[in-house]
Coordinates of C-alpha atoms in Angstrom, one line a residue:
X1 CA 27.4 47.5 98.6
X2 CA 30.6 47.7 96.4
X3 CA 31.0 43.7 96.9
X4 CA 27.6 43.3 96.1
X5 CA 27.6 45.4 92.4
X6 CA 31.3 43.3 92.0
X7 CA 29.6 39.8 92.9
X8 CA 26.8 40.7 90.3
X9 CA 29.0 42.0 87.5
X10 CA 31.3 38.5 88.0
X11 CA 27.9 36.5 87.7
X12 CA 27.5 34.4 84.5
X13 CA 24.1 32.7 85.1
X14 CA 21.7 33.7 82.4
X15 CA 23.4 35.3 80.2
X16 CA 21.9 33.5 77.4
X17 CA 19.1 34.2 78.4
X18 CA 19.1 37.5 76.0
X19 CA 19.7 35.5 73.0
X20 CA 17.4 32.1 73.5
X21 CA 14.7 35.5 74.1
X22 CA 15.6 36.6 70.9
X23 CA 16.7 33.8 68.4
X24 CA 13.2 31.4 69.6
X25 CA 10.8 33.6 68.1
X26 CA 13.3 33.4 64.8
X27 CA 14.0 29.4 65.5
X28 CA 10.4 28.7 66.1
X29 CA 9.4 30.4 63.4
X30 CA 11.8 29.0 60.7
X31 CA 10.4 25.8 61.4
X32 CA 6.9 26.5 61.0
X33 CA 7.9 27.9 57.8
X34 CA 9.8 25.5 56.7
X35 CA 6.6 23.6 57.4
X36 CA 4.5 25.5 54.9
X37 CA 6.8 25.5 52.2
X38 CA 6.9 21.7 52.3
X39 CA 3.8 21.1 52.1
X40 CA 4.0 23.1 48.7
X41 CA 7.3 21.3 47.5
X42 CA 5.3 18.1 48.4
X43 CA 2.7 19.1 46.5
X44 CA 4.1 20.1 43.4
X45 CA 6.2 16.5 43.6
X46 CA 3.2 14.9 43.9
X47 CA 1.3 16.7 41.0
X48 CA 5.0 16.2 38.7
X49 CA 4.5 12.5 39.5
X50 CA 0.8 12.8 38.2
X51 CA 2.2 14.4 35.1
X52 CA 4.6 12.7 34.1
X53 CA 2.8 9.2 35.2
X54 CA 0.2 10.7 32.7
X55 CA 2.0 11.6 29.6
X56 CA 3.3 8.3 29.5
X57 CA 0.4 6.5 29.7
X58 CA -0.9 8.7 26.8
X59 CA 2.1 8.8 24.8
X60 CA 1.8 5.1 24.5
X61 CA -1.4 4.9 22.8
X62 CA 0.1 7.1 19.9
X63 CA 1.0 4.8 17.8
X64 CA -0.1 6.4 14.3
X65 CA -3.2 4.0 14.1
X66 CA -7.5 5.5 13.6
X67 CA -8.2 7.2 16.9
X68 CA -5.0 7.3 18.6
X69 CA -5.3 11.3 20.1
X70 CA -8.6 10.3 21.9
X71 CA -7.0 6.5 23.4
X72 CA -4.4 8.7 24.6
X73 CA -6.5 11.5 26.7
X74 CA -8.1 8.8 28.2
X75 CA -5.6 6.9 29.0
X76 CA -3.8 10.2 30.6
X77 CA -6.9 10.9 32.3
X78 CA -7.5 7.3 33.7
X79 CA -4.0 7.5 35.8
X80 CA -4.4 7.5 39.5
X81 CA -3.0 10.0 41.2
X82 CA -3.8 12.1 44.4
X83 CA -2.2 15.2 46.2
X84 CA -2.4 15.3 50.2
X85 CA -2.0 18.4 51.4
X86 CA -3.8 20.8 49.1
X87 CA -6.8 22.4 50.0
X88 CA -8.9 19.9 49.2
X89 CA -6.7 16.4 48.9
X90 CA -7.7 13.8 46.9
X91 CA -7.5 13.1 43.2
X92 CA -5.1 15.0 40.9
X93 CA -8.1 15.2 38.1
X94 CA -11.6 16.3 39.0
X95 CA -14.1 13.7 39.7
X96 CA -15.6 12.1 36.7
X97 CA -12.7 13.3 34.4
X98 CA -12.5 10.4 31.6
X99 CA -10.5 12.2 29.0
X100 CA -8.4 15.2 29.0
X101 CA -10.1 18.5 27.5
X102 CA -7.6 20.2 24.6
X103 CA -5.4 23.0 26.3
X104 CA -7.3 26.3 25.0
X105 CA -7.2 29.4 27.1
X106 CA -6.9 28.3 30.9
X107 CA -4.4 25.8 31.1
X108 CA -4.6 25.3 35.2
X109 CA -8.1 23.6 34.9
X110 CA -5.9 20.8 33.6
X111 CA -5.6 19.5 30.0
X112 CA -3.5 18.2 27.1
X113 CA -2.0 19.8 24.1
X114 CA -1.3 16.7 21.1
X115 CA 2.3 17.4 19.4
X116 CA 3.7 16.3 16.0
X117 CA 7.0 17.9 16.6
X118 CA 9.1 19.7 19.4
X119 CA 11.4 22.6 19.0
X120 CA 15.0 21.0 19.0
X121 CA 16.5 23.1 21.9
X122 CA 14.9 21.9 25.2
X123 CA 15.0 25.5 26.9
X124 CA 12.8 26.8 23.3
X125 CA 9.3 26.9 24.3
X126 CA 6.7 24.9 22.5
X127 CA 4.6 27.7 20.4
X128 CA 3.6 25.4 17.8
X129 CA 3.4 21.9 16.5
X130 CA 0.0 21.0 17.6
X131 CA -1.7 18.4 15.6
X132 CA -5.4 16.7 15.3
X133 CA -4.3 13.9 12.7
X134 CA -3.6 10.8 14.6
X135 CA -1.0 9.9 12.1
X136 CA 1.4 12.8 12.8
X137 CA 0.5 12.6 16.6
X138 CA 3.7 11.6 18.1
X139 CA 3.7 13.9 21.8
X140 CA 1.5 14.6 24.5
X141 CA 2.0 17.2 26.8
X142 CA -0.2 17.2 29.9
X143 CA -0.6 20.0 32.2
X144 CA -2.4 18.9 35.2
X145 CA -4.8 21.0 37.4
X146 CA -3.3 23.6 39.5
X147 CA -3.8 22.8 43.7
X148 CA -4.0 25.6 46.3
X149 CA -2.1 24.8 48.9
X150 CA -3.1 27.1 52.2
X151 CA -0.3 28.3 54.9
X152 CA -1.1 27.3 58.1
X153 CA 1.2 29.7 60.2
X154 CA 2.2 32.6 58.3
X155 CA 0.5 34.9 55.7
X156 CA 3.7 34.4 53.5
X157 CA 2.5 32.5 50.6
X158 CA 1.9 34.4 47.4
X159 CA -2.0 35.0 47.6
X160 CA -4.3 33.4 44.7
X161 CA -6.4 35.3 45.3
X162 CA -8.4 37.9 47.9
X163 CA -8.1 36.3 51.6
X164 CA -11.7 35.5 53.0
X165 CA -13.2 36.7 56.3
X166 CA -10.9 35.0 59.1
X167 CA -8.2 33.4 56.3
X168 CA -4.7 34.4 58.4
X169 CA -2.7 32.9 55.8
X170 CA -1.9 33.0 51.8
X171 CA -2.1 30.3 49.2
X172 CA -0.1 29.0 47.0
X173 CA -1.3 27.2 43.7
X174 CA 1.7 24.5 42.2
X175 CA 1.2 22.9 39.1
X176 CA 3.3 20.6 36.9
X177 CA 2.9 19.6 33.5
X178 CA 5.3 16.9 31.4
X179 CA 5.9 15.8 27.6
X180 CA 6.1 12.3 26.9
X181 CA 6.8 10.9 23.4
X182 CA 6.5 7.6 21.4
X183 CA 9.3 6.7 18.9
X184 CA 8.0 2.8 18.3
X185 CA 10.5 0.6 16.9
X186 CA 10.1 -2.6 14.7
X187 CA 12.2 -5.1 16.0
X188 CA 13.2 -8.5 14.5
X189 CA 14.0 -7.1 10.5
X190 CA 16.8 -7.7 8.6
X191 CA 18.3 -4.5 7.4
X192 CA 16.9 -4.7 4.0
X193 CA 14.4 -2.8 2.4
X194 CA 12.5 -3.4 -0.9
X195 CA 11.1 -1.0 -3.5
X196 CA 7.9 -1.6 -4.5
X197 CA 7.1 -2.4 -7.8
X198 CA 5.1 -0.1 -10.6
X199 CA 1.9 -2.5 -11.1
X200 CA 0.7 -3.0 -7.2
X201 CA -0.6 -6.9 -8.6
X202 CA 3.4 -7.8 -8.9
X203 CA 3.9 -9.2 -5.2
X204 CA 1.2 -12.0 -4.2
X205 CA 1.0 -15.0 -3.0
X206 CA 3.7 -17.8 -4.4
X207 CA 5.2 -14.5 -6.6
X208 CA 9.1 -14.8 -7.1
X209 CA 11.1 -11.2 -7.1
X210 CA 14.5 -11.2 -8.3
X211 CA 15.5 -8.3 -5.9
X212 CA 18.5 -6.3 -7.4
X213 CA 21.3 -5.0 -5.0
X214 CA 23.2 -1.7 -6.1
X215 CA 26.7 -1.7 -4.6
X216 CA 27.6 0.1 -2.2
X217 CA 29.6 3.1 -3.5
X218 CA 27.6 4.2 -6.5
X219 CA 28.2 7.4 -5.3
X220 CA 25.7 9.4 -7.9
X221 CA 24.8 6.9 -9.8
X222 CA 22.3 5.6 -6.5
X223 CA 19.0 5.2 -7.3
X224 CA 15.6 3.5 -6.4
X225 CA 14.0 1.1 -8.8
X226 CA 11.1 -1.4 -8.7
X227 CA 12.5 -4.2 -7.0
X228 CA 15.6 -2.8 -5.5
X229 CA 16.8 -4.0 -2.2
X230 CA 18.3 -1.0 -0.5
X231 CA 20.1 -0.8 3.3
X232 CA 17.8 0.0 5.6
X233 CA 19.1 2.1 8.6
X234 CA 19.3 0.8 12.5
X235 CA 17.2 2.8 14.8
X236 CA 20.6 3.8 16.4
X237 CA 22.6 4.8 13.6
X238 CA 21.0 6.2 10.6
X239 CA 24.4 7.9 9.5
X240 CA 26.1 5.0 8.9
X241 CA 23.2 2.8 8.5
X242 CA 24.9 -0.2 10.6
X243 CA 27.2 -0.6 7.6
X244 CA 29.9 -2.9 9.6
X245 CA 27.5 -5.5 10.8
X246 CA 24.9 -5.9 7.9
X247 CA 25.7 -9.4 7.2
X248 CA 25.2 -10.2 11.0
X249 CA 21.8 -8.5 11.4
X250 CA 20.4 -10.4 8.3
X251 CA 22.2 -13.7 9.7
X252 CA 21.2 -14.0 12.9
X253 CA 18.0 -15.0 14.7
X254 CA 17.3 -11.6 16.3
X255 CA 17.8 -8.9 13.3
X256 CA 17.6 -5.8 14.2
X257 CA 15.4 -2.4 15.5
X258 CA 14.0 0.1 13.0
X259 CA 12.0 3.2 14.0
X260 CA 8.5 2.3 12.4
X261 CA 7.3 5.6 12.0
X262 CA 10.3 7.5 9.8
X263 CA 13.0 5.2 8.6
X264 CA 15.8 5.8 6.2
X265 CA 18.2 3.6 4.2
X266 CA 20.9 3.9 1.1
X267 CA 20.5 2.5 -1.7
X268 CA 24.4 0.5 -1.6
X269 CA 25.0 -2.2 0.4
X270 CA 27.7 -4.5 1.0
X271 CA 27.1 -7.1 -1.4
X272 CA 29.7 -9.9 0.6
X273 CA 27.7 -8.9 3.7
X274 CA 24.2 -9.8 2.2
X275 CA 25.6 -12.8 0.7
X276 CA 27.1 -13.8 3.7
X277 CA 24.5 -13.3 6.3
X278 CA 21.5 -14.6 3.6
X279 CA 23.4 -17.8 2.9
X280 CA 24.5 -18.5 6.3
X281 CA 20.4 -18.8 7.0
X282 CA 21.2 -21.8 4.8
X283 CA 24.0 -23.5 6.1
X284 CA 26.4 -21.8 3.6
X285 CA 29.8 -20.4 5.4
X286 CA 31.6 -18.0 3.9
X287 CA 35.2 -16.9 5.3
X288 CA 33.6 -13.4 6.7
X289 CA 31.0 -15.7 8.4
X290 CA 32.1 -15.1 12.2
X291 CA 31.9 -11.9 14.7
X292 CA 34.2 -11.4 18.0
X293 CA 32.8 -14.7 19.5
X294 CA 34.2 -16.7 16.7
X295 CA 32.9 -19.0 13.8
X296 CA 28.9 -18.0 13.5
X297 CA 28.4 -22.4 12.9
X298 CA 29.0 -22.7 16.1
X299 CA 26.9 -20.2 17.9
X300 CA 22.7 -20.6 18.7
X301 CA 22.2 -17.3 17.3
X302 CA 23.3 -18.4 13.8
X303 CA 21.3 -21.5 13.4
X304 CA 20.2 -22.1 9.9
X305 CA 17.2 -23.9 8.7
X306 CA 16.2 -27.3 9.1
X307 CA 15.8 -27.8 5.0
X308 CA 18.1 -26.3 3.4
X309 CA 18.0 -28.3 0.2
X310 CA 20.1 -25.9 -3.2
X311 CA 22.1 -28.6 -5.1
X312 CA 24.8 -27.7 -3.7
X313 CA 27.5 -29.6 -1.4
X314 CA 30.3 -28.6 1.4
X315 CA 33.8 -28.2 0.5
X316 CA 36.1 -30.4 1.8
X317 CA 35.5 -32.2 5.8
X318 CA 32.4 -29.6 7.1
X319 CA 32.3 -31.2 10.2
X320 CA 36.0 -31.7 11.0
X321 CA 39.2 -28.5 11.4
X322 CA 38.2 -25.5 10.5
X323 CA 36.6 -25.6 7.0
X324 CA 34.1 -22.1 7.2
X325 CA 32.0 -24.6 4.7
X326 CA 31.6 -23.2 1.4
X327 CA 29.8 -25.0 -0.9
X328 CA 30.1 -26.3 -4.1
X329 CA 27.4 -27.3 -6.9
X330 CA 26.0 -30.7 -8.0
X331 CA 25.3 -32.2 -11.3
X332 CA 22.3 -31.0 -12.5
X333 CA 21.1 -34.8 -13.3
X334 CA 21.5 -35.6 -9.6
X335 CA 20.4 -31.8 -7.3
X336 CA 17.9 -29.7 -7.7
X337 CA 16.8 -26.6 -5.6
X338 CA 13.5 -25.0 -5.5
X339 CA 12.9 -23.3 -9.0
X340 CA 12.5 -19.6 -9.5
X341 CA 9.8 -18.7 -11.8
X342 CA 10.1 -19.4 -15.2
X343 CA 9.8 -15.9 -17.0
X344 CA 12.5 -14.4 -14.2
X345 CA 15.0 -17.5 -15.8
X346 CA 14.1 -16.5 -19.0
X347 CA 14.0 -12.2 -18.8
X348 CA 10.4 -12.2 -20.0
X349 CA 8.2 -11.2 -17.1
X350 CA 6.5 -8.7 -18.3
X351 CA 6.7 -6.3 -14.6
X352 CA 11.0 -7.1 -14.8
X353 CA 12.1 -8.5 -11.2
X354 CA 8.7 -9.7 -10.2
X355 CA 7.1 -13.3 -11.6
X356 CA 4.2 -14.5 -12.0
X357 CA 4.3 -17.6 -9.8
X358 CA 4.6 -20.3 -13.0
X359 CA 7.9 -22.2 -12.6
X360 CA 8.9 -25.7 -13.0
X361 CA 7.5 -27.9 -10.3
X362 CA 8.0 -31.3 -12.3
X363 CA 11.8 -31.5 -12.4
X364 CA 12.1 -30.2 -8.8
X365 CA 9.9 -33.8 -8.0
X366 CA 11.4 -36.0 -10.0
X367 CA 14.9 -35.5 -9.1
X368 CA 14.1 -34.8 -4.7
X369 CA 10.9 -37.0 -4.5
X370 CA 11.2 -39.6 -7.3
X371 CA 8.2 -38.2 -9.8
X372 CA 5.8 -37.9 -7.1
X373 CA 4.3 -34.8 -5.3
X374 CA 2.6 -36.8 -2.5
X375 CA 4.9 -35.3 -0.2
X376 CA 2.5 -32.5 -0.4
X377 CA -0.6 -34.5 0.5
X378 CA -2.7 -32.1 3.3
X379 CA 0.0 -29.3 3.1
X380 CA -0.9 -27.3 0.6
X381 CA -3.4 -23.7 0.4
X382 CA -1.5 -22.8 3.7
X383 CA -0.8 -19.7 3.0
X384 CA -3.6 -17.1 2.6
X385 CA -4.4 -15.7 -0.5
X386 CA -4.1 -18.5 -3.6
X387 CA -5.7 -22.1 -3.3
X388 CA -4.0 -23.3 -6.3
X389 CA -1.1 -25.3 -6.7
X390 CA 1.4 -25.7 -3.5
X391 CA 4.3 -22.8 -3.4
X392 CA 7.4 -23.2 -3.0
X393 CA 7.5 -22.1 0.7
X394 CA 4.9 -24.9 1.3
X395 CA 7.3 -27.8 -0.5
X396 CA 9.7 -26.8 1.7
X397 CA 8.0 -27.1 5.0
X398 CA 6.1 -30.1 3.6
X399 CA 9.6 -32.1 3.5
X400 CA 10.2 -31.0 7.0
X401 CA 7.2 -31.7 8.7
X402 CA 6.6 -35.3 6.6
X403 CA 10.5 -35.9 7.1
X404 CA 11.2 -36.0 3.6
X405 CA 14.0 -33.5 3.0
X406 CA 16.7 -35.1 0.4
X407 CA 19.1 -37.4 1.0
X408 CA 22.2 -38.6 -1.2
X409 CA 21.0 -42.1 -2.5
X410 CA 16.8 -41.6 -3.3
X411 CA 15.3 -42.9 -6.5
X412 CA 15.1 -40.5 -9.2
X413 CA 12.1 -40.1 -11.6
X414 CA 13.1 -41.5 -14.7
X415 CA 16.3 -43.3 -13.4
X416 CA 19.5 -42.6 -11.1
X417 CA 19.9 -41.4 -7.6
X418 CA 20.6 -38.4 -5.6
X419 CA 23.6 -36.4 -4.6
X420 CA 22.1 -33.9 -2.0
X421 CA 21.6 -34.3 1.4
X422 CA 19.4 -31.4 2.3
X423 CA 19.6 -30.8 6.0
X424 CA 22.0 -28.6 7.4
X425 CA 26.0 -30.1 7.3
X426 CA 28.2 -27.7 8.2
X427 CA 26.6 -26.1 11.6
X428 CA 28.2 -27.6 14.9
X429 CA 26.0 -26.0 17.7
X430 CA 23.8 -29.5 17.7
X431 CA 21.3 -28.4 20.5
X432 CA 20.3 -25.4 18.6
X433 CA 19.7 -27.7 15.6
X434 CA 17.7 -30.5 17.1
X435 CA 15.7 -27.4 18.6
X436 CA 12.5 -28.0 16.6
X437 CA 11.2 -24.6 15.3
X438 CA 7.9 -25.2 15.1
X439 CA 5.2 -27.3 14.2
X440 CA 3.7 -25.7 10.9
X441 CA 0.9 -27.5 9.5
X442 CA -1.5 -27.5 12.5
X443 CA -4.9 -26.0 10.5
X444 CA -4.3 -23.0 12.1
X445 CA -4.1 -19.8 9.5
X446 CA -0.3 -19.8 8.4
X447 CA 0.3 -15.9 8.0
X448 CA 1.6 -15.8 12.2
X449 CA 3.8 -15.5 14.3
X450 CA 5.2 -18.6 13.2
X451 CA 6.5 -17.2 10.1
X452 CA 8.8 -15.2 11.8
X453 CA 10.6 -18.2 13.2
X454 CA 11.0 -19.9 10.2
X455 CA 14.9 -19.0 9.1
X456 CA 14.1 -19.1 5.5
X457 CA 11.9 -16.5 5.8
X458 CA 12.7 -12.7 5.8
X459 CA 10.2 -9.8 7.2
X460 CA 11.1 -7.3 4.3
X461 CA 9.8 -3.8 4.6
X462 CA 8.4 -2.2 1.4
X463 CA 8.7 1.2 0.3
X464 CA 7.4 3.4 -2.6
X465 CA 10.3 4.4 -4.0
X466 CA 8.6 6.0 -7.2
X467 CA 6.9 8.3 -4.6
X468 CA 7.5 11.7 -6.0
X469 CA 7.8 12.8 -2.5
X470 CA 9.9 9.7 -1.7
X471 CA 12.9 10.4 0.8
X472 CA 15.0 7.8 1.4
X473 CA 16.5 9.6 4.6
X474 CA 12.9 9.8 5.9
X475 CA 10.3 7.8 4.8
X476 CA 7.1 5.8 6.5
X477 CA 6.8 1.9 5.3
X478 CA 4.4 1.5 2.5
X479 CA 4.2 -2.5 3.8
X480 CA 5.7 -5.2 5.7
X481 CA 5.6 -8.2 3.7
X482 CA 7.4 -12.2 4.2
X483 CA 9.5 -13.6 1.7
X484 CA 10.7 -16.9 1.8
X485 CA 14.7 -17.4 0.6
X486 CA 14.2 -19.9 -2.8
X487 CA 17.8 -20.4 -3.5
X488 CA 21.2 -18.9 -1.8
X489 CA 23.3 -16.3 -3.3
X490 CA 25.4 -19.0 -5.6
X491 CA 28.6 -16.5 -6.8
X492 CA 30.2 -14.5 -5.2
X493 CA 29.5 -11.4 -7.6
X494 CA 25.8 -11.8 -7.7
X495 CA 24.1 -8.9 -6.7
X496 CA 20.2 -10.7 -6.6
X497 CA 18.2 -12.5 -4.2
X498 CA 15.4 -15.2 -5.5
X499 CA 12.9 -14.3 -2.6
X500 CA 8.8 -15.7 -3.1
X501 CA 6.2 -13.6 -1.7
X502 CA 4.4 -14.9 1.3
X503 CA 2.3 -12.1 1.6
X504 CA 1.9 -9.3 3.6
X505 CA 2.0 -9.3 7.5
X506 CA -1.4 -10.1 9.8
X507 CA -1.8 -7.3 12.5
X508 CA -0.9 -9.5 14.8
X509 CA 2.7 -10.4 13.8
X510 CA 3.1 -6.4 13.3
X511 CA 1.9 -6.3 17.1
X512 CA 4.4 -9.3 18.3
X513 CA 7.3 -6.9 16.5
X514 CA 6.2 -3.4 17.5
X515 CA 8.6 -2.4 20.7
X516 CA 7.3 0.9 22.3
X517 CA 9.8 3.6 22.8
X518 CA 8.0 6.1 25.4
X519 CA 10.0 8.7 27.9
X520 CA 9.8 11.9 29.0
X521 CA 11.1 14.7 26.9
X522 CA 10.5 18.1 29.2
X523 CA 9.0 18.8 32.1

C-alpha cells in the first residue's frame, strides 16, 4: 500500500491536465472574441474607406463655380462602397441615395456638412463654418451611415439598443466620417499680376498697356495703381513670394502654380529679374540669364520665340564662347519693332498706361516688308473681339506662319535695305528651336489653348486693386487675361512692359490650367 501511494505521488502523467481544463475555456474564448471585435474593426475600416473615398470625390467638384455644393453631394453619394459584415452587408449608402442630405440633427443616417473654413488646430472641433454659397464652399465633411454590427459568440458588445426575443448577443454600431478639401491651383502663370484699370473699356482687343513696375523695396511708399504690375506669390511660398527665382518663372516654358481661389502678391519686384526672364522669351541674354544647370540658351525649357523681330542685334559672336548675348540697337532707318500705340509714345492716352489700339502700322511695313501689308493676307480678325485692322499679335504670327520674319538685306519702302534678322540668334539648344510650336492660322477660334504656347504671350492675372476691400495678401482674381510681349525691356533701368491685350481667357484654357489640389484634412 505504501509503494503504491509513493508510485502515485512520483507519477507525472497528466498533470497538465488541470491547466489545459482551465486556460481552454479562457483560450477558446479569446479567440471567438477576438472574432467579434474584428468584424467591428473591419467594419469601421471599411466605412473610413467609404468616407474618405467620398469626401474626395465631393471635394473635387468645389471649385467656386454656380452649383458646386449640390455636384459635390452627388458625387459623394455616387461612390461605391460596401461593408460585409454588418447586419445587413451591402452598400455603405441606402439604396437609391443620389445626393447626400445636409447634416441636421441625426448625423448616423449619414450626410454632409459644406465648410468654408476649418478651425486651425486639428484636435478643435468643427462648431462652425458651414456655408450654402458655392463660392465660399471650399470642405466637405461626410459622415457616413452608422452599421450595426451583431456578436456572434458573446453578449459583450455595447448594446444599440434593447436585445430582441432569442438575440444572445450585443451590437455594435461603427461609423466613420472624413473632411476633404480643394485648394485648386493655376498652373502655367508667370508671377506677375496686373491692376486693373479705372474705366473697365481700357483692356480689349489689340489695346497696348504700358504696365508700370514699382521696385522692390518701396518699403511705405508701395502702392497699387491702374496698370501696375505687382509680384504675384507661388502657391508654396507667399512669405517670400518666390523672390529668388522670379526671372526664372517668367522665363521659362512652365511658369509657375498659384492658388486660384486666394492669392497674394507685393507690389516690388525685382526689376533685373523681370527684365531678364521677359527678354530671354525673346532671345535677349542678360548676364543673370542662367540657373544651377548653366546658361538658360542652352536649355529646352528656355526656348524663346520663333519671331523675335525688336531692331535690335547681338553683341559681339552669339553663337561662338561664351557671349550671354546682349543686344544692341539698329539704325532707326534700317529696324523696326512692332509699334506701341501712339498716345502711350506720346503721354496722351486719356486712361494713362492703357491705349487705344491706334499706332503706327505704315513705318513697321515699309522698313520689315518693303511698303506692303500682304503678308497679312487671310490672317487677320483672328483674335475674337475686333474685325478691324490686323493687331500686332497677328503681324507677328503672320510672318511666322507665311515665313516672312526679317532678314538683314530686304528691300525697304522708299529705298535701302534691312539690318535685322528677326529669328532667334543667340539660343544654342537647336532641337528645341526647330520644334514648331504650333500651327496658328487653321480657322479654328484663336483664344485656345494655343495661346498659351505661344512664348510671346503671357497669361496675366488681373486684380482690382482700387477695391476698397482690396487685400493684396488675400485676394480672388478679378480676370485672367493674354498679353502678347510688343517690344523687350530695352534699358536696363526701365521699369515698363509694352504688353497688347489679347483678350480675356476662354473657359477652356482656364480648364487646361486649373490643377486640383484635393486631400484629406481630418478624419
Amino acid at each position: 500500500m505504501r509503494r503504491t501511494l509513493r508510485s502515485l505521488l512520483r507519477d507525472q502523467a497528466g498533470t497538465v491536465g488541470p491547466y489545459v481544463a482551465f486556460l481552454s475555456p479562457l483560450l477558446v474564448g479569446a479567440g471567438l472574441l477576438a472574432i467579434d471585435v474584428g468584424r467591428v474593426t473591419v467594419t469601421h475600416d471599411q466605412l473610413q474607406y467609404a468616407a474618405d473615398a467620398a469626401a474626395l470625390a465631393g471635394a473635387r467638384e468645389l471649385d467656386g463655380q454656380s452649383g458646386a455644393i449640390d455636384r459635390a453631394r452627388r458625387a459623394a453619394a455616387a461612390v461605391l462602397n460596401r461593408q460585409d459584415f454588418g447586419k445587413t452587408p451591402g452598400a455603405v449608402w441606402p439604396a437609391g441615395t443620389t445626393i447626400l442630405p445636409l447634416c441636421g440633427g441625426d448625423v448616423a443616417a449619414g450626410c454632409a456638412r459644406i465648410l468654408r473654413s476649418l478651425p486651425a488646430d486639428d484636435g478643435t472641433p468643427i462648431t462652425g463654418g458651414d456655408t450654402t454659397l458655392d463660392a465660399e464652399a471650399r470642405f466637405i465633411q461626410v459622415v457616413v451611415p452608422r452599421t450595426e454590427v451583431e456578436a456572434i459568440f458573446f453578449d459583450v458588445l455595447p448594446r444599440t439598443g434593447p436585445a430582441a426575443p432569442g438575440d444572445a448577443g450585443g451590437t455594435a454600431a461603427p461609423g466613420a466620417s472624413a473632411v476633404a478639401g480643394n485648394d485648386p491651383l493655376i498652373c502655367g502663370v508667370p508671377p506677375l499680376v496686373m491692376c486693373r484699370p479705372m474705366d473697365p473699356d481700357a483692356l480689349g482687343r489689340g489695346k497696348a498697356v504700358e504696365v508700370f513696375m514699382q521696385p522692390a523695396g518701396a518699403g511705405g511708399g508701395a502702392s497699387y495703381i491702374p496698370g501696375q504690375f505687382g509680384l504675384l506669390c507661388p502657391a508654396d511660398d507667399s512669405v517670400n513670394c518666390g523672390a529668388s527665382s522670379v526671372g526664372e518663372n517668367i522665363a521659362s516654358v512652365d511658369g509657375t502654380c498659384v492658388a486660384s481661389r486666394t492669392m497674394s502678391m507685393k507690389p516690388g519686384v525685382s526689376l533685373q529679374q523681370v527684365r531678364t526672364g521677359i527678354n530671354a522669351r525673346l532671345d535677349w541674354w542678360s548676364p543673370q540669364a542662367k540657373d544651377a544647370l548653366g546658361d538658360w540658351r542652352r536649355q529646352a525649357r528656355y526656348v524663346p520665340a520663333r519671331n523675335v523681330t525688336q531692331a535690335t542685334e547681338p553683341q559681339g559672336s552669339p553663337l561662338a564662347g561664351t557671349t550671354r548675348c546682349e543686344r544692341s540697337d539698329l539704325s532707326a532707318a534700317t529696324a523696326a519693332a512692332l509699334p506701341s500705340d501712339t498716345c502711350l509714345v506720346s503721354g496722351t492716352c486719356p486712361n494713362g498706361r492703357f491705349g487705344d489700339g491706334v499706332r503706327d502700322r505704315t513705318r513697321y511695313f515699309d522698313v520689315n516688308h518693303g511698303g506692303s501689308d500682304g503678308v497679312l493676307a487671310g490672317f487677320s480678325g483672328q483674335i475674337p473681339g475686333g474685325t478691324g485692322a490686323a493687331i500686332r499679335f497677328e503681324v507677328y504670327r503672320a510672318e511666322i506662319e507665311a515665313g516672312r520674319i526679317v532678314q538683314p538685306g530686304q528691300s525697304i519702302g522708299g529705298g535701302g535695305t534691312t539690318s535685322e534678322d528677326g529669328a532667334p540668334q543667340c539660343f544654342q539648344d537647336g532641337t528645341a528651336l526647330a520644334t514648331p510650336d504650333y500651327t496658328w492660322f487653321d480657322g479654328a477660334p484663336a483664344n485656345d489653348l494655343r495661346l498659351l504656347r505661344d512664348r510671346r504671350v503671357l497669361p496675366v492675372v488681373v486684380a482690382d486693386c482700387s477695391d476698397p476691400s482690396f487685400d493684396p495678401r488675400a485676394f480672388s482674381p478679378d480676370d485672367i487675361r493674354f498679353m502678347f510681349i510688343v517690344q523687350p525691356m530695352y534699358t536696363p533701368a526701365g521699369a515698363t512692359i509694352v504688353l497688347e491685350d489679347l483678350g480675356p481667357m476662354a473657359d477652356g484654357v482656364l480648364d487646361d490650367m486649373f490643377k486640383d489640389v484635393v486631400q484629406i484634412y481630418r478624419r
